[in-house]
Structures are given as C-alpha cells and as structure tokens.
Coordinates of C-alpha atoms in Angstrom, one line a residue:
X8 CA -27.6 -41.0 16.2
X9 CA -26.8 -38.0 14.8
X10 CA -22.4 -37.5 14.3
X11 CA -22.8 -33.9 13.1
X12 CA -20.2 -31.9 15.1
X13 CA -22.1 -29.4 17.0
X14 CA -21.8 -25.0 16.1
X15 CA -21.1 -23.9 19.1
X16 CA -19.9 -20.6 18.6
X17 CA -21.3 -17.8 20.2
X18 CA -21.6 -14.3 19.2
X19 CA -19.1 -11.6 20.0
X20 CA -21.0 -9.3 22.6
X21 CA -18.8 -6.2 21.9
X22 CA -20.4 -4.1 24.5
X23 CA -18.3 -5.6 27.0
X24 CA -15.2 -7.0 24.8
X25 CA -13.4 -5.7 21.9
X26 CA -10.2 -7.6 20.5
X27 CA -7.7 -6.0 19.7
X28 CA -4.6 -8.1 18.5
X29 CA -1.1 -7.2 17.1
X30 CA 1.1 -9.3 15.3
X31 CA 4.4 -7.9 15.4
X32 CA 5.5 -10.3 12.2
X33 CA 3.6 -13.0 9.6
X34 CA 5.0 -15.5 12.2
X35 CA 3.7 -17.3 15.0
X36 CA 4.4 -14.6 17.9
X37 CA 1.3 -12.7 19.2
X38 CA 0.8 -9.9 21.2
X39 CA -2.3 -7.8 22.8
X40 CA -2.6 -4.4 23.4
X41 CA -4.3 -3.1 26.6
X42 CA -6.5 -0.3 24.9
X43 CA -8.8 0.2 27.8
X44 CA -10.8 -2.6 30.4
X45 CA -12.7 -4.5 27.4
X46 CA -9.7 -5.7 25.9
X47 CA -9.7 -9.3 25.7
X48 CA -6.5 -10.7 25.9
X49 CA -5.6 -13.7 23.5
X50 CA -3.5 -15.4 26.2
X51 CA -6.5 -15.1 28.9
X52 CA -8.3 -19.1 28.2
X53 CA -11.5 -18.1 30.5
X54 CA -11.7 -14.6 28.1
X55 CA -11.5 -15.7 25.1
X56 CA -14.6 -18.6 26.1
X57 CA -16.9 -16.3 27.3
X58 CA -16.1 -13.8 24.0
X59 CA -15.1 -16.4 21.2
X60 CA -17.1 -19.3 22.2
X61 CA -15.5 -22.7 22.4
X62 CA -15.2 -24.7 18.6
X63 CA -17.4 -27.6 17.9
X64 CA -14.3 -29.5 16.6
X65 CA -11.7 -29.7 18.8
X66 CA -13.3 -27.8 21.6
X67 CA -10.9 -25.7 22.2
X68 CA -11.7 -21.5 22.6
X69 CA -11.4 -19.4 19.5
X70 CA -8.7 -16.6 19.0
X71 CA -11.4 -14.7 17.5
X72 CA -15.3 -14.6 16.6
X73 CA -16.0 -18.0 15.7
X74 CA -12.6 -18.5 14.6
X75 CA -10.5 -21.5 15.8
X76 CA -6.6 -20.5 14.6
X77 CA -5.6 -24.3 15.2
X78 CA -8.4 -25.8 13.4
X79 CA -8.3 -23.3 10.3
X80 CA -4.6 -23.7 10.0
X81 CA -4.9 -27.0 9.1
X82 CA -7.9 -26.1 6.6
X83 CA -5.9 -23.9 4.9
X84 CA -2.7 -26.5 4.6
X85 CA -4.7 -28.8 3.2
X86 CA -5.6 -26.4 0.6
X87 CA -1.9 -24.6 0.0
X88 CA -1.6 -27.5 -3.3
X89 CA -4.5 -26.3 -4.8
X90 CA -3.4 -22.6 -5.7
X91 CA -0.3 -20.4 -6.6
X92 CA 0.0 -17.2 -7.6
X93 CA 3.0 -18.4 -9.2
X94 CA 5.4 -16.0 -7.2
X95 CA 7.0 -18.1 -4.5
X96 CA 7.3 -14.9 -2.4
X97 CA 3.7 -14.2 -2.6
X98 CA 2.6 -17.7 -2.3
X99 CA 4.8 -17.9 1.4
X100 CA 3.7 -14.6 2.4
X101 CA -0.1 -15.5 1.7
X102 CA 0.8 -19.3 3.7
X103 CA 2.3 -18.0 6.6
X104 CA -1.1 -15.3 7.2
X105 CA -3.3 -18.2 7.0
X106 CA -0.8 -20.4 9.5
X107 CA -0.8 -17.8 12.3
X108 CA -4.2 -15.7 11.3
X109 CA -6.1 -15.4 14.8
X110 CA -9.1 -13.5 13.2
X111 CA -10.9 -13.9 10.1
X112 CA -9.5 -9.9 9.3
X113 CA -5.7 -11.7 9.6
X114 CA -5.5 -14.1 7.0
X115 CA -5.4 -13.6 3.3
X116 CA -6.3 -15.1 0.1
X117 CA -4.3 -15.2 -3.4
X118 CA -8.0 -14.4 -5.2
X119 CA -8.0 -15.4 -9.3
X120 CA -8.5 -12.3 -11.5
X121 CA -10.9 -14.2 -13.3
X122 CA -13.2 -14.1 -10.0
X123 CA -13.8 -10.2 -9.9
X124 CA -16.7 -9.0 -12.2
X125 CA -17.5 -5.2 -13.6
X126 CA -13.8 -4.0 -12.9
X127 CA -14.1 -0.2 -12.9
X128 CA -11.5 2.2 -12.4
X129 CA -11.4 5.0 -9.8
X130 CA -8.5 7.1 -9.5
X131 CA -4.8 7.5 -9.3
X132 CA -3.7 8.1 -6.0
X133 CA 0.8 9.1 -5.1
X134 CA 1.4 5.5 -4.8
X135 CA -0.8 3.3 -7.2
X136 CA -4.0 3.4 -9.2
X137 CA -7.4 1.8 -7.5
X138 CA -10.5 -0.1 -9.2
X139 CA -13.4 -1.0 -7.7
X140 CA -14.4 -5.2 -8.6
X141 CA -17.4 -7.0 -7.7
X142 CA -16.6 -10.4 -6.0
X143 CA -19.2 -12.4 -6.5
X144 CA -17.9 -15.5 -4.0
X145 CA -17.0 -13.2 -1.4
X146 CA -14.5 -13.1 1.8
X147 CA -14.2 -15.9 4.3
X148 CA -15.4 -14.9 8.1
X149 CA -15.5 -18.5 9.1
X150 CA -15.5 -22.4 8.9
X151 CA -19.0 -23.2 8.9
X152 CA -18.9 -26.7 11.3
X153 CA -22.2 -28.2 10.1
X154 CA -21.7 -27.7 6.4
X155 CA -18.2 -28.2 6.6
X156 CA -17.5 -25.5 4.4
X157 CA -16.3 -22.0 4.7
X158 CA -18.4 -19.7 5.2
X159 CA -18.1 -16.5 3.1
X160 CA -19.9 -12.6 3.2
X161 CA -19.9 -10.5 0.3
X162 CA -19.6 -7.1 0.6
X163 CA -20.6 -6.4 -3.2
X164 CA -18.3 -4.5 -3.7
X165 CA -14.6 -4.6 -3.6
X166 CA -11.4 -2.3 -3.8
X167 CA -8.5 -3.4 -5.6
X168 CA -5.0 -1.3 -5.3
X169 CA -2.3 -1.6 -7.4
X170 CA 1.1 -0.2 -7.1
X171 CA 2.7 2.4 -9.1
X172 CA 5.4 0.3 -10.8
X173 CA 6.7 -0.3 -13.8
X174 CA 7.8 -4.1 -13.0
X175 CA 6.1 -6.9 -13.0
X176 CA 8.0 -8.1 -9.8
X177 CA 7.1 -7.5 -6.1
X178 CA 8.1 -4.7 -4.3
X179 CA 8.9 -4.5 -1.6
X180 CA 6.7 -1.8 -0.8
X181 CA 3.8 -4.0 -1.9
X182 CA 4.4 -6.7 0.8
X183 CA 5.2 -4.0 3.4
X184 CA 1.7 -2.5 2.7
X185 CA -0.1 -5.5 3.3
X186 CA 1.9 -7.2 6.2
X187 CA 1.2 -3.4 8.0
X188 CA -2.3 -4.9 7.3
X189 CA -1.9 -8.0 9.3
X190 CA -0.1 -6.5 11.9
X191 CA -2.6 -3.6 13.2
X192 CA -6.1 -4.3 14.7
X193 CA -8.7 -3.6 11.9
X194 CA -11.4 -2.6 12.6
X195 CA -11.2 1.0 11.9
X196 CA -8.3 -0.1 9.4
X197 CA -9.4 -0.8 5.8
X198 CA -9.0 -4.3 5.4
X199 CA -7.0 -6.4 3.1
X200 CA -8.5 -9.5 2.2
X201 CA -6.0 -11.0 -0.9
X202 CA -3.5 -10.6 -3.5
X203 CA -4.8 -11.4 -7.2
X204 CA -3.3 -10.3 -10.6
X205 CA -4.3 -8.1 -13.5
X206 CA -3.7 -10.8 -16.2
X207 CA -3.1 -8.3 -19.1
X208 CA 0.0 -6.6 -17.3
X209 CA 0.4 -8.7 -14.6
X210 CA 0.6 -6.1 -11.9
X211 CA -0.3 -7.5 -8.8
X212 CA -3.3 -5.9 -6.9
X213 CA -4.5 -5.5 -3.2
X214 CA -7.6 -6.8 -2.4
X215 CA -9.4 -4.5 0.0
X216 CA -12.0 -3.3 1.4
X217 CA -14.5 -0.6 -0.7
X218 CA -16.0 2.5 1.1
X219 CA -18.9 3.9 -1.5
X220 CA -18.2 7.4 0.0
X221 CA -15.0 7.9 -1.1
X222 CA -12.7 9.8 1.4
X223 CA -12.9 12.3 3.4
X224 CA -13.2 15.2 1.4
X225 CA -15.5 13.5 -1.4
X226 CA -18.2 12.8 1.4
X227 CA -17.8 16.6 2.4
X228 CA -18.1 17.6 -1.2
X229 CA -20.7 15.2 -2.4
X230 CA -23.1 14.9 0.9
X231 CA -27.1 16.3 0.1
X232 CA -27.3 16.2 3.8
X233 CA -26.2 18.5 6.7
X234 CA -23.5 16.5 8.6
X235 CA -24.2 17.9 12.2
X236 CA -21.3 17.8 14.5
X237 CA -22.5 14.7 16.3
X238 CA -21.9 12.6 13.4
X239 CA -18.6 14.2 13.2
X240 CA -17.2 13.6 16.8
X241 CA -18.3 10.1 16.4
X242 CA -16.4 9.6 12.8
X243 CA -13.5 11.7 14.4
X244 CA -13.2 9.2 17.0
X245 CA -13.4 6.4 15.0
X246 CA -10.4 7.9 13.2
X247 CA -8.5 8.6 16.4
X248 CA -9.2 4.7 17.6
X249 CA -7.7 3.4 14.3
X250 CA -4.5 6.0 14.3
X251 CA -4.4 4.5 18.3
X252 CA -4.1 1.2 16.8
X253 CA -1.8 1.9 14.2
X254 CA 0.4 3.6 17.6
X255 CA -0.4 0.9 19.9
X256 CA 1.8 -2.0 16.8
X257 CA 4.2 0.6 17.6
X258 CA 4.1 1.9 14.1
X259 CA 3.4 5.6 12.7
X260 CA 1.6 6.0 9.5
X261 CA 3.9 8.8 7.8
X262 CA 1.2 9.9 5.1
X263 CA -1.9 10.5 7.3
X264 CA -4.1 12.9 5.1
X265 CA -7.9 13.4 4.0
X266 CA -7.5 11.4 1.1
X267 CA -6.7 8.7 3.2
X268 CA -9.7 8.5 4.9
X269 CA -12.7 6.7 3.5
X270 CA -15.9 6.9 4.6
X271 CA -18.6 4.2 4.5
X272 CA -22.2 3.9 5.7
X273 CA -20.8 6.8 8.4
X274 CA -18.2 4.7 9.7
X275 CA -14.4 6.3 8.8
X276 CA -11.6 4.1 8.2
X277 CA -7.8 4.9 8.2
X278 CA -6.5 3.4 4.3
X279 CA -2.8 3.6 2.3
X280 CA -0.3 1.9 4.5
X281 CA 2.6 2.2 2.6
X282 CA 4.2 4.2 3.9
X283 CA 3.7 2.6 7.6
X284 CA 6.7 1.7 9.5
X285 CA 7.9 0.8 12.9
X286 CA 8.6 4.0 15.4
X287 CA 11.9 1.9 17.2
X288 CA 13.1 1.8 13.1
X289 CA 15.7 5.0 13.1
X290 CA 14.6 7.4 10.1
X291 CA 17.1 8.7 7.6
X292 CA 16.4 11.2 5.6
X293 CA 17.4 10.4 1.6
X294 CA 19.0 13.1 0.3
X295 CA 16.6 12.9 -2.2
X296 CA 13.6 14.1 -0.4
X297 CA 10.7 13.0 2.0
X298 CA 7.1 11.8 0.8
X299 CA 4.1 13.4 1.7
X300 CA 0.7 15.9 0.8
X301 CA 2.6 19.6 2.5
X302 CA -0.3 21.0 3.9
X303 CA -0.7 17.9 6.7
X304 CA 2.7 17.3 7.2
X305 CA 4.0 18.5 10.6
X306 CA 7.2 21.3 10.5
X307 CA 9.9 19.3 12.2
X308 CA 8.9 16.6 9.4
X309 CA 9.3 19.1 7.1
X310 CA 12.8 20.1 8.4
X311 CA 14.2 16.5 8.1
X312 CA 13.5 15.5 11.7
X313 CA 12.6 12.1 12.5
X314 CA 9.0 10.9 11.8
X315 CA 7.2 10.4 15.3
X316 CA 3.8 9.3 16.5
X317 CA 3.6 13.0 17.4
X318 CA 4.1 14.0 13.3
X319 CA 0.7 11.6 12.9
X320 CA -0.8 13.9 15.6
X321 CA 0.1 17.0 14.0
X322 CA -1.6 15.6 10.5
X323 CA -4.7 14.4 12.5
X324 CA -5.2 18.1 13.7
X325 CA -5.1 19.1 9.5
X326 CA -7.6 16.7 9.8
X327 CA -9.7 17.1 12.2
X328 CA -10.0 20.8 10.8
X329 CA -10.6 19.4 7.7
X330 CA -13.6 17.6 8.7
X331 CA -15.0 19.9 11.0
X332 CA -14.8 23.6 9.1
X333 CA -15.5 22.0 5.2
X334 CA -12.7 23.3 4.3
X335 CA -9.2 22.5 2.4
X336 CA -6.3 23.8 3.9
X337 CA -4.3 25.6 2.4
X338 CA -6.2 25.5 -1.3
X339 CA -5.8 29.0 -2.9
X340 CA -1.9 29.2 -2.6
X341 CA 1.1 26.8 -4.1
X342 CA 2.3 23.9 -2.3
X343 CA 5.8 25.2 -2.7
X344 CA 8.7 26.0 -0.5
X345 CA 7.5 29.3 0.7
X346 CA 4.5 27.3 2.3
X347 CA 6.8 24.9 3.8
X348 CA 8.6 28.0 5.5
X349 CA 4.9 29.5 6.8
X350 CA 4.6 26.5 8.6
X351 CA 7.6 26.2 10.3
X352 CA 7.1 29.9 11.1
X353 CA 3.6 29.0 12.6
X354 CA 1.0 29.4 9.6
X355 CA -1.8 26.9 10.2
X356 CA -5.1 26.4 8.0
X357 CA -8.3 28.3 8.9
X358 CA -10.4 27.3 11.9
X359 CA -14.1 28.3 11.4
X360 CA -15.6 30.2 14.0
X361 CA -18.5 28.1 14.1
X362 CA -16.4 25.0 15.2
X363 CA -17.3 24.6 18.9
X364 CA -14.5 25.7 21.0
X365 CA -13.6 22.4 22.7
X366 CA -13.0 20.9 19.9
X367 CA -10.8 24.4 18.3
X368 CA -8.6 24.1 21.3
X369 CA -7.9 20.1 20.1
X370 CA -6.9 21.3 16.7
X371 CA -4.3 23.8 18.4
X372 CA -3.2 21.2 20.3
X373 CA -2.8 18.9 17.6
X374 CA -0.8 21.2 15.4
X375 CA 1.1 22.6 18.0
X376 CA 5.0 22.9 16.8
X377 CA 6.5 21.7 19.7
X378 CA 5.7 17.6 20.3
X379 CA 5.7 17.4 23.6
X380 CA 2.5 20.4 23.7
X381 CA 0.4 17.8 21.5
X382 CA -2.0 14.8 22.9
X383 CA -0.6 11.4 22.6
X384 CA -2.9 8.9 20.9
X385 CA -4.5 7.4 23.6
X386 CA -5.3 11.3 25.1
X387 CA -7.0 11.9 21.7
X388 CA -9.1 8.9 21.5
X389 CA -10.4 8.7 25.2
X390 CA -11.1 12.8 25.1
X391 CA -13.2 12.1 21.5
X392 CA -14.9 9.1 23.5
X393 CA -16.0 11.5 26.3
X394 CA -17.3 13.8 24.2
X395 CA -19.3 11.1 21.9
X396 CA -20.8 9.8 25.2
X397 CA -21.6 13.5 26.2
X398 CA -23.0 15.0 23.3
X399 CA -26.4 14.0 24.1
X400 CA -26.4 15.4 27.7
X401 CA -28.0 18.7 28.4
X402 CA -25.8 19.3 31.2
X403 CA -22.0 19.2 29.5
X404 CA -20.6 22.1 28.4
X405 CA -20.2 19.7 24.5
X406 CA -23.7 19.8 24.2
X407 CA -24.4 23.6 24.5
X408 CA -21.4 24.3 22.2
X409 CA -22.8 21.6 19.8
X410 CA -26.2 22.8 20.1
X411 CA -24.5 26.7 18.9
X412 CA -23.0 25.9 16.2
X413 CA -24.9 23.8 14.9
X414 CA -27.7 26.3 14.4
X415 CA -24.7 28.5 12.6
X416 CA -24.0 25.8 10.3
X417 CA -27.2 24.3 9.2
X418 CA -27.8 27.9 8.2
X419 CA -25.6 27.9 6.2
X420 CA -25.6 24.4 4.4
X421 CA -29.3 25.5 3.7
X422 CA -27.9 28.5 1.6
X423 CA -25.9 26.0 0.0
X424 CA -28.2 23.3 -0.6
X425 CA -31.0 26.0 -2.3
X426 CA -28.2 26.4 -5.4
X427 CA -28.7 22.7 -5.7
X428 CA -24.8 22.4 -6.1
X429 CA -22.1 20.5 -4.5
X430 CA -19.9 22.5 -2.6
X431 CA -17.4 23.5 -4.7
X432 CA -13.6 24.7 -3.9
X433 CA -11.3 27.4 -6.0
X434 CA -8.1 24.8 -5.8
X435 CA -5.0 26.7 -7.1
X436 CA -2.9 25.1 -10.1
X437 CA 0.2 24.0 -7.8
X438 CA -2.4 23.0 -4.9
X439 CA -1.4 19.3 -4.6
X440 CA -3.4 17.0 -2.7
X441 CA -1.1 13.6 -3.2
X442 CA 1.7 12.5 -2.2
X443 CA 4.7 13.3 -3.8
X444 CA 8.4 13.7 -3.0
X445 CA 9.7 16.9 -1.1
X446 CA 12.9 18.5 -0.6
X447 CA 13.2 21.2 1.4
X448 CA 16.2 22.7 2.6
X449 CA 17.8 25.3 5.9
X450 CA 14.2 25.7 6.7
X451 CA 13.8 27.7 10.0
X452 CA 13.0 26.0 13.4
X453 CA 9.3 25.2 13.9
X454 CA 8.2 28.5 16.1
X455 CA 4.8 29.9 17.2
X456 CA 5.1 33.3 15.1
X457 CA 1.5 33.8 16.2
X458 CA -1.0 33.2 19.1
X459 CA -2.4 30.3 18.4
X460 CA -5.0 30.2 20.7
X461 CA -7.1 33.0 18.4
X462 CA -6.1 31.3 15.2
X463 CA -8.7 32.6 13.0
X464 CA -7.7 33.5 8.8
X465 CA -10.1 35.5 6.8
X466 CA -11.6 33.2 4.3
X467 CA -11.4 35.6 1.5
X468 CA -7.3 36.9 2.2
X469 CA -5.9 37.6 -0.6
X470 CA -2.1 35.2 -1.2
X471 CA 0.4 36.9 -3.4
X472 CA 3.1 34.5 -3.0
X473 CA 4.7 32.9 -5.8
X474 CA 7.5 30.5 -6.2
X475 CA 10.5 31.0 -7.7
X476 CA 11.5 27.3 -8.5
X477 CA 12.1 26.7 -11.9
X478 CA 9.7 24.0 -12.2
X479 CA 6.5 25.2 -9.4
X480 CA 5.0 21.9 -10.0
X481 CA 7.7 19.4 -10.0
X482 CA 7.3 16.2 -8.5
X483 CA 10.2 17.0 -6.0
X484 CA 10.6 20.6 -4.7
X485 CA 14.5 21.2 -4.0
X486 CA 14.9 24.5 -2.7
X487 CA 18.2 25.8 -0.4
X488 CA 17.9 28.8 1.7
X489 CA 20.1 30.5 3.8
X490 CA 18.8 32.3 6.9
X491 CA 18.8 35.8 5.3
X492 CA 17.0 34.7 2.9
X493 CA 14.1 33.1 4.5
X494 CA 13.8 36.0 6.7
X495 CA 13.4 38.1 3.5
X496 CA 10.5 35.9 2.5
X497 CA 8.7 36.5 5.9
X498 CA 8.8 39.7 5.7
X499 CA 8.2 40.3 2.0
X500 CA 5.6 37.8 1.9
X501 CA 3.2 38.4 5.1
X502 CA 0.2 36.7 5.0
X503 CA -2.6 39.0 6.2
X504 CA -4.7 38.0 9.6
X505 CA -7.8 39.2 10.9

C-alpha cells in the first residue's frame, strides 16, 4: 500500500481571493487588511480551505498558496544548525521570518555568496549600490509533499542591494529595509528573498527581486514601442495597489520617486524601502536636513512638516505625470532652494495636453498643497481600478478620452521612432534625480499661486534662475531666508506660463 503522503494543495484562484497579510513585527502576531470583498482573511478556517487548500501532512489549511506555516516552521528549525551567516543579529532576524512566515513571499534565506553566478553591477542609487546575480538554485515557493523536498523557482535573474556603508557591521537601516519587506503584502512590492555577503568586503547584500526594465524612467527612455495609455492605467494602478499596501501596514514610504519604480514584463513594482516607517511614529526633523529626490517631494515636507500618507500622494501625482506625459519634472533648472520655494508657492511640473483629462484632474488632485484636497490611498486605487475595467467600453467617457489622445501621441512617438533614437532628455548639471539630504529653511507656506486646474507650462520656457549657494551641488542644501527675501526671489525670478 502506498504511505506516500498525499499533495493536496490546490491552486490559488485569485479571481475571487487575493491575500493580503501584514505583519506588524518578525513575531508571531498577524493581522489582515480588508482591501476590498476578495480579501481572505488568515483567521477565517473555511477561507483559507477553499483558497489555500488543506496540507497533505498535517491536514490542516495553509496560511498561504500551498504553504503550511506550522509544518514549514518546523522544516526550517530543523535546518537553523546547518547555516550562519556568522552575525548573530542576522542569523535571529533570518530565524524568526522563517518561524512566523505565512507565505512563501514572508520568509527569508541567509543565501552563500558563493551561490550567485555572473555578478554584474548596475548602478549606484542615494542609499546603496545594486548588482544583478544569477541564482542558479533558486527561491523556495514551497515544501514539495511527495518529494519531500523544497520546492524552488528561479527567476534567472536576481537583484542584490547593498547599503552605502563604510562598516562592515549591520545597520540598522539594513534590517529596517528588509523587515518593511516582511511586513507589507508583496505582491506589487519588490520582494526580498535573503541576506548573503560580498566575501571580499563583507558588505552584506539584499537579495531581491530583478525587474529587466529598470525603473520607471529607463522603460520610458528605452521602450521601441508605443506605450498606449491602457497599458499605463493598468501599471498606474498596479502602483497605486502597492503604495495602498504600504498605507494599509500603516506605514508611508518617504522616498516615493520614478527611480523607485521598476518595471518588469509590464507589471510595476514599488522598490527601496529604507526609508519606510510607521505613520503613528512621530517625525522629527534633524537639524541636519530631510532625505529625498526635490522635484517629488511634497511642500509641507519640504517645510519640515511631518511626513504623512498624504506626502506619498503628493509624490505619486509627480509620478503619475511622470509616466503619463514622458517627461522629467523639473529637468532643465537646479534642484536648489529657489525650486524648493516655487513649490511651496505652487509651481508644479508640466502636464501634457495630450494626457486625457480624467486622468489631469488626478494629477491636480494629487499634488494639491493642501492634504486634506488630495485622494487617500484607497480613493486612488479603486478610481485607477474603474478606469482599467472601463477602458475598453465604448460607452465611458475613459474610453473616448483614451481613444483622443492616443491618436495625438502615437503621432508623435512615430516622429520619434523614424530618428531611430531613444528619447533623449537635456538634464541640467544640478538636476538631481537621487536621494540626498536637504535643508531648507523659513520657506513660505504651501499656497496655490496659480489655478491649478489649467496647469499647462510651455515645454520650451526659458529658466533663468540660478542659485546662490556656495556649493549648487552639495549633498545638503542649507539655505535661510527671511520673508523679504523670498518674496524678492518670486518676483525677481518669475517663471513664465502660457
């Protein structure tokens, strides 16, 4: 008679159930967020059988596609004497994920160096430098009941992230990136899978997941195709759906930019949590300065106000822009303190004419300087969701201002596309596009100097303003105004508007 324990899992059907699970720690305490009616909730037994399927061990329902947590926690036990990354912090951090992981996406691995292949580097970043790895043996998804083995899926490719730091010790910061990992539903979320070590100057690295597009503004850049406006609500709501996530752990992201979104196979994902903390966590300002790229970093942020999920709004509106017109904000003029004060005085990037006018008045909304006048989260990502669901019908009012514009736009990627050339942008010499440390000073209240509802800058405006600083491209701008002054600069320093 055949012993062999049975598989049977069954197969997620996410068209009527999508997890979504915070853990509020590393420890045992789980919580679910109610996103909209397909949650399933880890606590609901009769749920989680007909979604997870019931494990052909102990027969109890998984916490999450074919994962049992009890029956894995005692795999990975079992196995906690036969590795180390020889950092006893590290090694406890890595054993409590794999205690409490609910999902396959929860858990991580302390992966040999030795195990990555064709190590290539990719770019320096504000926080850390980032290499792409092949991993030949691949991530676990789950315990494989007949073979009795885990079972693993490689991506081919993998990401790994190391911080900018000149010790060979742990951050902090480290391990607060990559427990904001565990803690946020992932699946528009790069993933972390591990922690391994660069052997030759024993940095340790983040193991994540790779996007082959790059972010946001190299698949702009580098796309040979026409990315029609469909594609782009359905990425921008992909995006919106992770930043909800990120809200719903009741945490804000505090360095949400294009370069922190990755693209891959069309699907977007939200990366670089490091800067991720809880929203009931009272902010203080160091006197040395806030972190951030200027352009998507919203005015009250900029006057040393306390970082809301409203501030993440603001930058998703940058964004959205972004995304939607082609084009950089704010790339022809110095990231300096006289752009700080534009903003607060109601400057905002270029929206194209050719961006339909639902989604314009989202942008304004978005960037709008007083919070309460912007969406919350869960606004953005349900009004992105209608509109993906109503792009294809002839009778929404999305459809014919899809169908316009888009004829404007292919028009003019084919004009582009006959030079046979990327697109290309003039990026000033003090244009920054990482994060970096700010200081700004007696910067005037955030104000609608304008009518935003008719925002529209002439592409080819001419800027004039220069900074005065002694050092225009320090890595901290420290500038202190008085109110005379800044008023001065307004007026001196106009930017013209069609």
């Amino acid at each position: 008679m055949d012993e062999t324990p049975k598989n049977l899992w069954e197969n997620t059907d996410l068209s009527k159930y999508l997890f979504h699970v915070t853990i509020p720690t590393i420890d045992s305490t789980i919580e679910s967020e109610n996103v909209d009616e397909r949650v399933v909730y880890i606590g609901d037994l009769e749920k989680r059988k007909q979604a997870y399927g019931i494990c052909g061990e102990c027969k109890e329902p998984g916490t999450g596609n074919k994962w049992c947590q009890p029956c894995n926690a005692k795999r990975f036990k079992d196995n906690f004497k036969n590795w180390t990354s020889e950092n006893k912090d590290i090694d406890e951090f890595i054993q409590q994920s794999q205690l409490n992981a609910v999902h396959y996406n929860k858990y991580l691995e302390w992966i040999p160096f030795e195990k990555f292949q064709n190590i290539t580097y990719i770019a320096e970043g504000g926080f850390g430098k980032i290499y792409s790895a092949e991993w030949p043996e691949g991530h676990i998804e789950f315990w494989d009941i007949i073979n009795q083995k885990w079972y693993r899926n490689n991506f081919g490719e993998y990401a790994l992230k190391s911080l900018n730091n000149n010790s060979s010790d742990v951050c902090s910061d480290f391990l607060n990136e990559i427990k904001s990992h565990l803690q946020i539903h992932l699946v528009d979320i790069v993933q972390c899978f591990g922690i391994t070590q660069d052997p030759n100057n024993k940095e340790y690295m983040m193991v994540i997941e790779y996007c082959d597009d790059g972010n946001l503004r190299n698949y702009l850049n580098r796309s040979k195709n026409y990315i029609n406006y469909n594609l782009k609500i359905y990425q921008l709501q992909q995006i919106a759906r992770g930043l909800l996530d990120i809200h719903n752990a009741e945490k804000v992201h505090k360095d949400f930019h294009s370069g922190n979104i990755l693209i891959s196979k069309r699907f977007s994902y939200i990366s670089d949590l490091g800067m991720c903390q809880p929203t009931n966590i009272k902010q203080t300002v160091k006197e040395e300065g806030i972190y951030g790229v200027l352009p998507y970093m919203a005015p009250e942020v900029l006057r040393g106000q306390q970082y809301t999920k409203a501030a993440d709004i603001y930058s998703f509106g940058i964004i959205m822009n972004e995304f939607l017109s082609e084009e950089i904000p704010f790339n022809d003029i110095p990231h300096d303190e006289f752009l700080a004060i534009k903003i607060c005085k109601g400057l905002r990037p270029t929206i194209s004419k050719d961006i339909p006018k639902l989604l314009a008045d989202l942008i304004i909304k978005c960037w709008d300087p007083e919070i309460k006048n912007r969406p919350i989260t869960k606004e953005l990502y349900q009004l992105l969701t209608r509109w993906d669901g109503e792009k294809y019908n002839s009778e929404t009012e999305i459809y014919f201002q899809i169908e316009e514009c888009d004829k404007i736009r292919k028009e003019k990627f084919k004009n582009r596309s006959s030079e046979d050339k990327p697109k290309s942008f003039k990026i000033h010499p003090q244009a920054i596009y990482t994060s970096r440390l700010l200081n700004f000073k007696n910067l005037s209240k955030p104000v609608n100097s304008l009518d935003l509802s008719s925002f529209q800058f002439s592409s080819d405006t001419s800027y004039t303003t220069q900074s005065t600083s002694a050092n225009p491209i320090s890595e901290c701008l420290d500038v202190q105004l008085s109110e005379l002054e800044l008023n001065e600069i307004c007026q001196d320093n106009e930017y013209n508007i069609e």
